[in-house]
PDB file of C-alpha atoms in Angstrom:
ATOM      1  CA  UNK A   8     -23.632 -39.406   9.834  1.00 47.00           C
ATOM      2  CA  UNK A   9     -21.720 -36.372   8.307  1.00 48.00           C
ATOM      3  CA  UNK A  10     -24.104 -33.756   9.899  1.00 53.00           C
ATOM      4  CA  UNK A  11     -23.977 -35.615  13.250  1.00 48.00           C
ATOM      5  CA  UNK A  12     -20.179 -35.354  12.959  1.00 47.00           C
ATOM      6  CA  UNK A  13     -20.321 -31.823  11.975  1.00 51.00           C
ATOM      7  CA  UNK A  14     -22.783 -30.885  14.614  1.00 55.00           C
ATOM      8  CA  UNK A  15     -20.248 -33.068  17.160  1.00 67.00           C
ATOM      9  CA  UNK A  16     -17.043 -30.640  16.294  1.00 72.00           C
ATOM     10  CA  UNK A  17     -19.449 -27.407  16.505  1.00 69.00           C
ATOM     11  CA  UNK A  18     -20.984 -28.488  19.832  1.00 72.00           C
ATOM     12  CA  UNK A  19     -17.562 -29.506  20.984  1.00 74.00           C
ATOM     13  CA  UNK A  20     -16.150 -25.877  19.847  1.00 71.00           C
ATOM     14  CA  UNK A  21     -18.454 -24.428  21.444  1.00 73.00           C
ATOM     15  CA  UNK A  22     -17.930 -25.854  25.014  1.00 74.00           C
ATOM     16  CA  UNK A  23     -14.179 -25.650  24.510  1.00 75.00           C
ATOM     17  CA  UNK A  24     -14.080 -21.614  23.976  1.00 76.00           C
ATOM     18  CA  UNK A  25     -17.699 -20.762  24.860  1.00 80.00           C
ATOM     19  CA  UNK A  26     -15.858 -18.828  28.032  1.00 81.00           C
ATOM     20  CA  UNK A  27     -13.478 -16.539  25.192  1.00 83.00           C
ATOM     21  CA  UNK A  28     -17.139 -16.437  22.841  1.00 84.00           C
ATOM     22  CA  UNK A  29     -18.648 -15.061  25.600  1.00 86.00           C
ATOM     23  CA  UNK A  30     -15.448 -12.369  26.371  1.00 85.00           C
ATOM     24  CA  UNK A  31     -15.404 -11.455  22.771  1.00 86.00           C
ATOM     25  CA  UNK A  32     -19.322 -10.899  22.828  1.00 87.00           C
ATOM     26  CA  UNK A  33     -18.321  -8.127  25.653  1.00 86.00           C
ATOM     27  CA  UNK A  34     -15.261  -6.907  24.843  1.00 87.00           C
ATOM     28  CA  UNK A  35     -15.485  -6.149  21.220  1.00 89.00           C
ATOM     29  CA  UNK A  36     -17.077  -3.229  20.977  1.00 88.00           C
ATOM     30  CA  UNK A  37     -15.012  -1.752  23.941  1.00 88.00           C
ATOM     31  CA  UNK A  38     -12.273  -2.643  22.178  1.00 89.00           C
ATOM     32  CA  UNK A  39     -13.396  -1.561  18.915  1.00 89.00           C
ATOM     33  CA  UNK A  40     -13.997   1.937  20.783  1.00 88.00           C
ATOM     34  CA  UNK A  41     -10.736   2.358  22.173  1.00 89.00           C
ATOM     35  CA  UNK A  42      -9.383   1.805  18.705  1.00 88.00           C
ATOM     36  CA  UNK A  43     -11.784   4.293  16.782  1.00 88.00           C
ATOM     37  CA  UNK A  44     -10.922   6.904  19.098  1.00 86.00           C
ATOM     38  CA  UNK A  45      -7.721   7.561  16.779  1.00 86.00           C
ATOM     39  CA  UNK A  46      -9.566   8.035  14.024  1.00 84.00           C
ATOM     40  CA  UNK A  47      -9.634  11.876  13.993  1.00 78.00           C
ATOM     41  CA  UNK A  48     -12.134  13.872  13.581  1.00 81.00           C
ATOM     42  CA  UNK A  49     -14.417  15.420  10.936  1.00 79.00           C
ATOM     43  CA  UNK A  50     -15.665  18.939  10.473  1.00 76.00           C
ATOM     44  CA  UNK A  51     -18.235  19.004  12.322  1.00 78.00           C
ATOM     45  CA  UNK A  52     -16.804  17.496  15.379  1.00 77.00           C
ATOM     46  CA  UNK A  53     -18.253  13.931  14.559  1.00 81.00           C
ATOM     47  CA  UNK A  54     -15.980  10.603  15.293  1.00 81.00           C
ATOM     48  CA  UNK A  55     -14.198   9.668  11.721  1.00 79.00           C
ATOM     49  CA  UNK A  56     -15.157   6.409  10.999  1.00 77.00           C
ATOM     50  CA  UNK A  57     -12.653   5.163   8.099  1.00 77.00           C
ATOM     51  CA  UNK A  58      -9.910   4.199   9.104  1.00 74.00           C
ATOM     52  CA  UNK A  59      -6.284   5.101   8.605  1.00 69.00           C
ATOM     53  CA  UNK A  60      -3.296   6.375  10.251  1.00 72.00           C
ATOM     54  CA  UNK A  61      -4.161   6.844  14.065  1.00 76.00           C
ATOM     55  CA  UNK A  62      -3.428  10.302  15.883  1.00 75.00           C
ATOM     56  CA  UNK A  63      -4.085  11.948  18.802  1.00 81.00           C
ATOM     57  CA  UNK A  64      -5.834  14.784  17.820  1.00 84.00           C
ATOM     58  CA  UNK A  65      -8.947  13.945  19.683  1.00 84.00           C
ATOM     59  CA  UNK A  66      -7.782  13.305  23.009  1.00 87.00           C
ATOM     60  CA  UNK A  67      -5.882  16.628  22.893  1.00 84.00           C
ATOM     61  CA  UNK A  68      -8.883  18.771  21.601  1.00 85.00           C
ATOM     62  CA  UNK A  69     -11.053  16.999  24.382  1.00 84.00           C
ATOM     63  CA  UNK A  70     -10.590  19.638  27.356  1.00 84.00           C
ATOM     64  CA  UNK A  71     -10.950  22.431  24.523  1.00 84.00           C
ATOM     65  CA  UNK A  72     -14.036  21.144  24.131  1.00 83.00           C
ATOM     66  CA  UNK A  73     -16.674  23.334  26.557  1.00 87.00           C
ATOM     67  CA  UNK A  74     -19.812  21.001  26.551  1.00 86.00           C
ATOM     68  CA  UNK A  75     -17.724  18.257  27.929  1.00 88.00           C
ATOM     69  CA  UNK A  76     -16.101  20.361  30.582  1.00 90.00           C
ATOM     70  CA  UNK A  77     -19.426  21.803  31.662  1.00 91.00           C
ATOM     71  CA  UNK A  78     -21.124  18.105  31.784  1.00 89.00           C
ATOM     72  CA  UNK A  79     -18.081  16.668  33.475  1.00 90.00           C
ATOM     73  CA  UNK A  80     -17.817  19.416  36.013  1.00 92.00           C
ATOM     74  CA  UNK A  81     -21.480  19.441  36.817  1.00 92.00           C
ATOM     75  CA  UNK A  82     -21.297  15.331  37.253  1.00 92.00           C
ATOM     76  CA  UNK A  83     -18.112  15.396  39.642  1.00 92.00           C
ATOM     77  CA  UNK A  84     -20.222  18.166  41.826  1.00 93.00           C
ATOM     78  CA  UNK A  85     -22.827  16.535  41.797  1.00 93.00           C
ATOM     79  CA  UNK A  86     -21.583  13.102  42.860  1.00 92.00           C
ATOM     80  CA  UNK A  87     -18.893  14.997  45.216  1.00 93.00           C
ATOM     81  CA  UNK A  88     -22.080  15.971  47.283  1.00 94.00           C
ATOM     82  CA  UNK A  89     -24.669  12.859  46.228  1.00 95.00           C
ATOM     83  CA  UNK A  90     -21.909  10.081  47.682  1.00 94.00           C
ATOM     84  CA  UNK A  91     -21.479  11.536  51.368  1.00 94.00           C
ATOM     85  CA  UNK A  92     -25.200  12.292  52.008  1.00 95.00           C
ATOM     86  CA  UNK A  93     -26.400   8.611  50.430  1.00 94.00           C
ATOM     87  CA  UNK A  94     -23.784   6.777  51.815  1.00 95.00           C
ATOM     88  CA  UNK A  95     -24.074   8.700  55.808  1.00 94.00           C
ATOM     89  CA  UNK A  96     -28.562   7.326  55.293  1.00 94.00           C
ATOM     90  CA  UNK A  97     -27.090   4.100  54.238  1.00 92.00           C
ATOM     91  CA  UNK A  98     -25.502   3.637  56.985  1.00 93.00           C
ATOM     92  CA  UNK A  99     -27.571   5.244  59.727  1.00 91.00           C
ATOM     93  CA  UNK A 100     -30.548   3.385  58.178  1.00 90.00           C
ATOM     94  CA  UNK A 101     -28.747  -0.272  58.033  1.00 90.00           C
ATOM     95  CA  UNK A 102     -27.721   0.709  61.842  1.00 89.00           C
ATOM     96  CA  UNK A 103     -31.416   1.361  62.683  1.00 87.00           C
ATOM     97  CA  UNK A 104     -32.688  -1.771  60.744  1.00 87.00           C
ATOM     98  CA  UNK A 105     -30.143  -4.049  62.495  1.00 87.00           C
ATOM     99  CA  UNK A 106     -31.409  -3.060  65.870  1.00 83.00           C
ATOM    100  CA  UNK A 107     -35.284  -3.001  65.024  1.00 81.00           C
ATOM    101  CA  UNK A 108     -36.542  -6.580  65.384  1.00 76.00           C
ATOM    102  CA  UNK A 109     -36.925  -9.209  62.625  1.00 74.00           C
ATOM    103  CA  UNK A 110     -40.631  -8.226  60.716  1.00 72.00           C
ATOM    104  CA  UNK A 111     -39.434  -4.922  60.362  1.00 74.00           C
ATOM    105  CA  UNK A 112     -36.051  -5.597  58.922  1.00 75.00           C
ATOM    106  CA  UNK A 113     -37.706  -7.806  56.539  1.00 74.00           C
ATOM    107  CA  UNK A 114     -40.886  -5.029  55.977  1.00 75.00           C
ATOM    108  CA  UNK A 115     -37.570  -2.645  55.355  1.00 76.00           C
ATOM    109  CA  UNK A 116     -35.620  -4.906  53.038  1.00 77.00           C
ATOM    110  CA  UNK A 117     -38.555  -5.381  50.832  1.00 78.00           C
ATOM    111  CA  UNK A 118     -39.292  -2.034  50.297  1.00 77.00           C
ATOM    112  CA  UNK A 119     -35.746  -1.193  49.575  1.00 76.00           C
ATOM    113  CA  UNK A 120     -35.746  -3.449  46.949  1.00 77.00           C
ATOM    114  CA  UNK A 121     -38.556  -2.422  45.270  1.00 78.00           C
ATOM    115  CA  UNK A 122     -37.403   0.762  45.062  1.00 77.00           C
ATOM    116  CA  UNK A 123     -34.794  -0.650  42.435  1.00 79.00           C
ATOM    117  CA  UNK A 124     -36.381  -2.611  40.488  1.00 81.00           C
ATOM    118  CA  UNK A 125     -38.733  -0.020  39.797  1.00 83.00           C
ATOM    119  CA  UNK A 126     -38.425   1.135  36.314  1.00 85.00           C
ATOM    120  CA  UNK A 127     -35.875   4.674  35.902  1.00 87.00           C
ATOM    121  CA  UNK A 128     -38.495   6.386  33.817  1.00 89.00           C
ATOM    122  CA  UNK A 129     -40.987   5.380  36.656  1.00 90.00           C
ATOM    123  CA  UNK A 130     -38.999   6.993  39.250  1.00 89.00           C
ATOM    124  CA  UNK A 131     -37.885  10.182  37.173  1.00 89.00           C
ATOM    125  CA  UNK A 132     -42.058  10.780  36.374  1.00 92.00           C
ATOM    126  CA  UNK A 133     -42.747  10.794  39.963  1.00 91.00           C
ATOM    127  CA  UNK A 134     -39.724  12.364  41.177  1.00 91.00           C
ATOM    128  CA  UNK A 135     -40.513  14.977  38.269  1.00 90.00           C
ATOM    129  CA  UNK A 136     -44.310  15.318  39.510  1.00 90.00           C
ATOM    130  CA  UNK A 137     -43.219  15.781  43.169  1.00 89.00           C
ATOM    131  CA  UNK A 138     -40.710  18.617  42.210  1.00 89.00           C
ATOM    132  CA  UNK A 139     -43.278  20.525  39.999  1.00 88.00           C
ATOM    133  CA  UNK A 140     -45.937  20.135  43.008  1.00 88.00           C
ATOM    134  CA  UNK A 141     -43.518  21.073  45.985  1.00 84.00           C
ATOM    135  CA  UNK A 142     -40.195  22.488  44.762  1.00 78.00           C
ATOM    136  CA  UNK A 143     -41.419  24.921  42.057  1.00 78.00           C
ATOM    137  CA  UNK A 144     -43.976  26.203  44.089  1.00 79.00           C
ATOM    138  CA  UNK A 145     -41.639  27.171  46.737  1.00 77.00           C
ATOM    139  CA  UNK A 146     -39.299  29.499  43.995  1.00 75.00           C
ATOM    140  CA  UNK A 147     -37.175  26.946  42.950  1.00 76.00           C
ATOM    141  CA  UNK A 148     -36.824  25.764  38.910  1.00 83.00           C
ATOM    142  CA  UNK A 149     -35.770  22.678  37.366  1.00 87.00           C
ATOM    143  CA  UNK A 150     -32.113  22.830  37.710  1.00 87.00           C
ATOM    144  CA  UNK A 151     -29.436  21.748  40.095  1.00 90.00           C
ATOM    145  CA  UNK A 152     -31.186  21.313  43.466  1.00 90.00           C
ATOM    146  CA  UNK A 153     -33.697  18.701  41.647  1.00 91.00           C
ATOM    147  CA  UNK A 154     -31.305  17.106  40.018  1.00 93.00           C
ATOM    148  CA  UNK A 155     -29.676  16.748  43.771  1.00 93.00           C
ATOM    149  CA  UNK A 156     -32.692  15.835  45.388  1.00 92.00           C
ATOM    150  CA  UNK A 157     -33.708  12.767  42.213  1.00 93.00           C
ATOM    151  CA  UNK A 158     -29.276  11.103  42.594  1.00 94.00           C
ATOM    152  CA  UNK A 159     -30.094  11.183  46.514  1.00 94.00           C
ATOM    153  CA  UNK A 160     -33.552   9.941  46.306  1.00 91.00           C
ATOM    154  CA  UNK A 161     -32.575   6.822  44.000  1.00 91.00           C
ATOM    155  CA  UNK A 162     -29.077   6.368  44.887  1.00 92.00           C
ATOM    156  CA  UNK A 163     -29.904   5.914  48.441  1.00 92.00           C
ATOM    157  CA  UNK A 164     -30.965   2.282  48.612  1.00 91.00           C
ATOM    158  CA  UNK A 165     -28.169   1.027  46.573  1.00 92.00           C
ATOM    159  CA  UNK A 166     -25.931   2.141  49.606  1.00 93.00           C
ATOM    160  CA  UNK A 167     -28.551   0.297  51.840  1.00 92.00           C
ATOM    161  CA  UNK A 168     -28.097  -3.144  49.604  1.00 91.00           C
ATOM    162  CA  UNK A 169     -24.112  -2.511  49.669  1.00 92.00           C
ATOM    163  CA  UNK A 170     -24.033  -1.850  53.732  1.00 92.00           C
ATOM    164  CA  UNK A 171     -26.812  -4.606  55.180  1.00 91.00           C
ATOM    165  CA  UNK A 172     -25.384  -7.396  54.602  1.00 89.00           C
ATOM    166  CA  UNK A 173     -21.788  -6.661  56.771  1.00 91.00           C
ATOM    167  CA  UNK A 174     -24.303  -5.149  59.034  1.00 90.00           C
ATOM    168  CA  UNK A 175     -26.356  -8.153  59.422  1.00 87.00           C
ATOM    169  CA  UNK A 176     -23.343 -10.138  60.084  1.00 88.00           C
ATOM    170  CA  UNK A 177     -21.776  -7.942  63.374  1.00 87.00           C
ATOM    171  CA  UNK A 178     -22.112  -9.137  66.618  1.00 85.00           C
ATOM    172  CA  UNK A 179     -24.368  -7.516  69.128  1.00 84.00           C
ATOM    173  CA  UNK A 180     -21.706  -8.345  72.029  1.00 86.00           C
ATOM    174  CA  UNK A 181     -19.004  -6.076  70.247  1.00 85.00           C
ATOM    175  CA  UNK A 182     -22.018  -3.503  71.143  1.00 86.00           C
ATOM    176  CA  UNK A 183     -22.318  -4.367  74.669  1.00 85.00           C
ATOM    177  CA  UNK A 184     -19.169  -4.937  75.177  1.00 87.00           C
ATOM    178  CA  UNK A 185     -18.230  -1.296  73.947  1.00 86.00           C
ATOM    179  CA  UNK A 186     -20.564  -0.386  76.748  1.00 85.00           C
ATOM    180  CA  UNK A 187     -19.272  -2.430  79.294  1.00 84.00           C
ATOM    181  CA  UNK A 188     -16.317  -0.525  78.596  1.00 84.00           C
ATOM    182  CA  UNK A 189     -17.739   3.027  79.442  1.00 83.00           C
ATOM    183  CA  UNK A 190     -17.997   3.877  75.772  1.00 82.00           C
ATOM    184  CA  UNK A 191     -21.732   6.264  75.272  1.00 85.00           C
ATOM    185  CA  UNK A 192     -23.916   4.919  72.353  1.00 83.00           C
ATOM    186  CA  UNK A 193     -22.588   7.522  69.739  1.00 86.00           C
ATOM    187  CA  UNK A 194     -19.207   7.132  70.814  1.00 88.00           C
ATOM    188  CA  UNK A 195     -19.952   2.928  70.116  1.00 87.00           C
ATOM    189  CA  UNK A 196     -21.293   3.865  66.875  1.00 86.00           C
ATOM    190  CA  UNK A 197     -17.893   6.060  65.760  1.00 88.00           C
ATOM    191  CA  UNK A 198     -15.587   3.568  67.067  1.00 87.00           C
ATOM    192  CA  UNK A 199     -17.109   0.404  66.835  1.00 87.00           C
ATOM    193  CA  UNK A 200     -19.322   0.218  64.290  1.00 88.00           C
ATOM    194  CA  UNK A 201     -17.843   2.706  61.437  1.00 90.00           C
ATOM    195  CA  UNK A 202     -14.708   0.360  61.500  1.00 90.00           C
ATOM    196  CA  UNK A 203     -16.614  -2.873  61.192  1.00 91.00           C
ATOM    197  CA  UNK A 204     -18.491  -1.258  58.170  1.00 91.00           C
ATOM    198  CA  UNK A 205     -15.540   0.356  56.542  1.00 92.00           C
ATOM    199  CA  UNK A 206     -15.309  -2.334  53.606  1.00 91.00           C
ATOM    200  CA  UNK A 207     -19.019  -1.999  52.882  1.00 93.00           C
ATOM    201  CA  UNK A 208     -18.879   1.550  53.203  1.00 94.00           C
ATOM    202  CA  UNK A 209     -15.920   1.704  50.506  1.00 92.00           C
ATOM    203  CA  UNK A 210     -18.504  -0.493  48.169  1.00 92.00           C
ATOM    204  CA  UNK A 211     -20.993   1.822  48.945  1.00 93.00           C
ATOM    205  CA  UNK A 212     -18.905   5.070  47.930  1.00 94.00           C
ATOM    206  CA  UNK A 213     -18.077   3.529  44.236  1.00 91.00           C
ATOM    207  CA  UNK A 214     -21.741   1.615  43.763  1.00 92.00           C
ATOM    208  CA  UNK A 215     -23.325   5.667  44.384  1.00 93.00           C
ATOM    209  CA  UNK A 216     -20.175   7.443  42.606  1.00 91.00           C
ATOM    210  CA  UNK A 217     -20.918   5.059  39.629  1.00 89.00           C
ATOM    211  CA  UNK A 218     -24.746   5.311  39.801  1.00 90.00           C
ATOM    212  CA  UNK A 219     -24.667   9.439  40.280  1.00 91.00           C
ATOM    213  CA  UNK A 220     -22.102   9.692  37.189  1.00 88.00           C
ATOM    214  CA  UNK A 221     -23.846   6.739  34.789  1.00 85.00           C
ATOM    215  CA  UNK A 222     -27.374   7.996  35.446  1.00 88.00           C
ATOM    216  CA  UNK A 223     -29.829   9.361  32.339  1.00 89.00           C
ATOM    217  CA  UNK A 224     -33.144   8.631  32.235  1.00 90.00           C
ATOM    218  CA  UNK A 225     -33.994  10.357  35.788  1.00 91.00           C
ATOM    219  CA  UNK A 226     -31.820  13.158  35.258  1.00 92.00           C
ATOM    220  CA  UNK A 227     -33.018  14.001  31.919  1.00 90.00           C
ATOM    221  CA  UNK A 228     -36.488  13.895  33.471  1.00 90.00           C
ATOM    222  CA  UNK A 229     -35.705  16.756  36.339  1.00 90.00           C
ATOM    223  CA  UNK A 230     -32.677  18.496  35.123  1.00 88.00           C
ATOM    224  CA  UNK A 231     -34.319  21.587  33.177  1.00 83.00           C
ATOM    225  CA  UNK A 232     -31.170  23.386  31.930  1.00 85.00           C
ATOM    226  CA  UNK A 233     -28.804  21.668  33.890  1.00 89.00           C
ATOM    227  CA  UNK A 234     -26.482  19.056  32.188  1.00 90.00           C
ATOM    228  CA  UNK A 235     -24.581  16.266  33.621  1.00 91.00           C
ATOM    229  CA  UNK A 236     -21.803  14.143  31.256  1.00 89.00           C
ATOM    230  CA  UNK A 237     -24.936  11.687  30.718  1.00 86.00           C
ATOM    231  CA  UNK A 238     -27.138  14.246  29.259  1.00 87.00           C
ATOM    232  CA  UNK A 239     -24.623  15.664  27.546  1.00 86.00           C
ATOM    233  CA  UNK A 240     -23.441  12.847  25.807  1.00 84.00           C
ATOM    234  CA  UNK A 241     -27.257  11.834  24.864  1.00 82.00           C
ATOM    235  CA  UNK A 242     -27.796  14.985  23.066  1.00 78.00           C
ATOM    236  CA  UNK A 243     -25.139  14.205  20.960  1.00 75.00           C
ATOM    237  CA  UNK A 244     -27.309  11.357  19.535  1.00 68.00           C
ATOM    238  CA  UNK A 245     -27.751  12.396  16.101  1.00 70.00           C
ATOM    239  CA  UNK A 246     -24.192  12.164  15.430  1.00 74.00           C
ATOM    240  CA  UNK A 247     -21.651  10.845  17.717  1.00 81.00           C
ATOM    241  CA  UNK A 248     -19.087  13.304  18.733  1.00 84.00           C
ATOM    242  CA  UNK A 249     -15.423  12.624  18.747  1.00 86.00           C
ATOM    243  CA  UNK A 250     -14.947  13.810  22.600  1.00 87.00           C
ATOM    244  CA  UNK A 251     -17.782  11.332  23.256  1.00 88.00           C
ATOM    245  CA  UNK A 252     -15.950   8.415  21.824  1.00 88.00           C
ATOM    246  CA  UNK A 253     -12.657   9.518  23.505  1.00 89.00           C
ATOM    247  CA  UNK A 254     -14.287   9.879  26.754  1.00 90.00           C
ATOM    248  CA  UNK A 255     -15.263   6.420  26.573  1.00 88.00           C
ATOM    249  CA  UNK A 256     -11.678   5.051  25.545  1.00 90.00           C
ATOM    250  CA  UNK A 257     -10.349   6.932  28.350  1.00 90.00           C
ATOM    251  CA  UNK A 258     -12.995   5.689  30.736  1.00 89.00           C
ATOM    252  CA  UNK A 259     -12.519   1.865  29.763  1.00 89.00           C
ATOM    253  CA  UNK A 260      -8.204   2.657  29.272  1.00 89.00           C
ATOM    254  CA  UNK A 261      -8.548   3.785  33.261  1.00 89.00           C
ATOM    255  CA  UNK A 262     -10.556   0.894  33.970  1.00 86.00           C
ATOM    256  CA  UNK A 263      -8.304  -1.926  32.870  1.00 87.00           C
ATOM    257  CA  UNK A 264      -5.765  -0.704  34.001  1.00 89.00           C
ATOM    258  CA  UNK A 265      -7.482  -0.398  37.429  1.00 86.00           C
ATOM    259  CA  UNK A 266      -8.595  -4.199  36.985  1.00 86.00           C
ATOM    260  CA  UNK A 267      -5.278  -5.225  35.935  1.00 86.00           C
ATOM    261  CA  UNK A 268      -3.582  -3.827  38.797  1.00 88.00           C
ATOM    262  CA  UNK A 269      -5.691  -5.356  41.698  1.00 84.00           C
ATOM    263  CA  UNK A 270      -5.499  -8.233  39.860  1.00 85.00           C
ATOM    264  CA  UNK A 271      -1.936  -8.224  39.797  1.00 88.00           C
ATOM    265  CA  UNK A 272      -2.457  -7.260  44.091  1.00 85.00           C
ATOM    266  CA  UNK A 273      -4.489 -10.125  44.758  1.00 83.00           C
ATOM    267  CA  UNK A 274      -1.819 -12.518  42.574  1.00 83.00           C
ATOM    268  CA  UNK A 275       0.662 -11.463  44.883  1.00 83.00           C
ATOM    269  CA  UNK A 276      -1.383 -11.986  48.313  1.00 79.00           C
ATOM    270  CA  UNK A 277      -2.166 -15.593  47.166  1.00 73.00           C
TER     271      UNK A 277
END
C-alpha cells in the first residue's frame, strides 16, 4: 500500500511539472553555457571549467581571435549569397508547381521531400562525387564555389516546404483578375503574387539563413580549405575553445532576447 502511495505522489509529480521537466531537460545545458562562458580562459585558449569569479575576458578577446573571424566571415558570405538564389528557385518553383496540374504537384512534393530526409552525409558523398567528376575537371578545387554550389543544392527545398503551402492556398481569380486588369504575366507575378507570398518568403529567408550558417556534415565533405563557423568550431573538438563557448552564449543571449521580444509583440496585439 506504501509503494502504491509512493508511486501515486511520483506519478502525480510528474503530470503536475512534466511541462517545466521537460523545459529543464532543454534549457539546462543552454543555460549552463551561458554561465560557463565567464569562466575565463586557460593557456591554451581552452574554456576554464572551475568555477569562480566571472569576467569578461572571453567575450572581449573573441574578435582578437582570427579563426573565428575567418569562419564567421566566410559563413555570413556565404549565406549573404546562398539565401537570395534558394529562396528566388523556391519561389519560381512553388509558382510553377501551383500552376502544373495535380499528379505533378504531388510527383514534385514527393521528391522534394525526399531530398530532406535523405541522410547529410548521403548528400555531402554525392555532392562531393559530382564536384570531383565535373567541377575539378573543369579547373576548379575544393573550395568556395563547391561549398556554394552543396548550401544551394540542399538548402533549396527547405525554401520549397516553407513557400508551398501559402502558395497552395492563393486564389487563381486574384490571377485572372490581375489580367482582366491589363496587368502582363510577369508584371502579375511582381505585383500579385510576391505580396501574397511575402510571409512565406520571410520564413523562407531565416529557415535557409539558419540552414547555410548551422550546416557541417556537407560542408566538411566539399569545403577543401575553406572554413565556415561550423567547421571551424568542429576542429576545435579535442578541446573546446573559449571563443567557441562564447559564441554560443552570445548566439542563445541574442536569441531570447529575440523570443522575448515578439513575445512581448504578440502580448500586446492580443
Amino acid at each position: 500500500m506504501k509503494s502504491f502511495f509512493q508511486k501515486s505522489k511520483v506519478a502525480n509529480f510528474i503530470k503536475r511539472f512534466y511541462v517545466f521537466i521537460v523545459l529543464a531537460i532543454i534549457y539546462i545545458p543552454l543555460i549552463f553555457i551561458v554561465c560557463i562562458s565567464f569562466n575565463g580562459q586557460t593557456d591554451r585558449g581552452n574554456i576554464n571549467l572551475n568555477f569562480g569569479c566571472p569576467d569578461a575576458v572571453n567575450y572581449l578577446m573573441l574578435f582578437q581571435n582570427n579563426e573565428f573571424i575567418n569562419g564567421l566571415l566566410n559563413s555570413i558570405l556565404l549565406s549573404v549569397v546562398v539565401t537570395p538564389v534558394c529562396v528566388i528557385l523556391g519561389v519560381i518553383t512553388c509558382f510553377g508547381i501551383w500552376n502544373s496540374n495535380k499528379k505533378h504537384q504531388g510527383f514534385i512534393m514527393i521528391t522534394t521531400r525526399l531530398s530532406l530526409v535523405n541522410p547529410e552525409v548521403i548528400t555531402g558523398i554525392s555532392l562531393s562525387l559530382l564536384f570531383a567528376s565535373t567541377v575539378i575537371p573543369l579547373g576548379a578545387s575544393f573550395g568556395f564555389i563547391t561549398v556554394l554550389l552543396a548550401h544551394i543544392s540542399f538548402c533549396t527545398p527547405y525554401a520549397i516546404i516553407a513557400i508551398y503551402p501559402r502558395m497552395a492556398k492563393m486564389n487563381n481569380n486574384l490571377i485572372l483578375a490581375s489580367y482582366d486588369l491589363g496587368y502582363s504575366k510577369v508584371k502579375t507575378f511582381f505585383k500579385v503574387v510576391i505580396p501574397y507570398l511575402f510571409p512565406a518568403i520571410l520564413s523562407a529567408i531565416a529557415i535557409v539563413l539558419a540552414m547555410s550558417l548551422d550546416d557541417f556534415i556537407i560542408t566538411n565533405l566539399v569545403n577543401g580549405s575553406f572554413q565556415t563557423i561550423g567547421t571551424a568550431i568542429y576542429s576545435t573538438r579535442k578541446g573546446i575553445k573559449a571563443w567557441v563557448v562564447t559564441f554560443g552564449a552570445i548566439i542563445i543571449l541574442a536569441t531570447f532576447v529575440v523570443m522575448f521580444f515578439v513575445a512581448i509583440l504578440k502580448r500586446k496585439k492580443k
